[in-house]
Amino acid sequence: MNLYGLLSVATDIAGTMQLDPRFEFYSNLVSIVISLALFVLKGVALYTMAKRRSFDKLWMAFVPFLNYYLLGKVLGKAIIWGQPIKNVGLWVAILSVVQFV
């Protein structure tokens, strides 16, 4: 049997299988909880770094996309291919929005 045959059998089996709705609900719930926990952990870490560097507007650590701006400000100067980049935070925020879209 070749690879196409194996894939055909696997899709036939998967097509006839039905997941328990409770399993789907709990797996989605666990995924959401883990995602929120990681977001909060990232916010706390960024908040702590920005506070140690005495930045104002520390609340931006917990706002999506604005936290990338704050991260760029915490990073400071960046040099890419020998060229200094100004406003690293703004570029990081713009690129994260573009990536999201």
C-alpha angles and dihedrals in degrees: 000000000000129000093266090056092051091050090048092053092046093052091047091053093044091048092057095045118092122197121224108257089227090058091052091048095049094043090052091046092051090048092052093047092050091047092051092047091052091047092052092045090052090048093051092049092049091045090053093048092048092046091053090053088049098240121163123225093050090165088079088078089076100043117091114247092004088071088064089055090052090046090055091050090050091050092054121192121015128195117201119184089345094306120114112232119216122209095019090173093057092049092048091050092048092048092049091053091048090049091050093051 
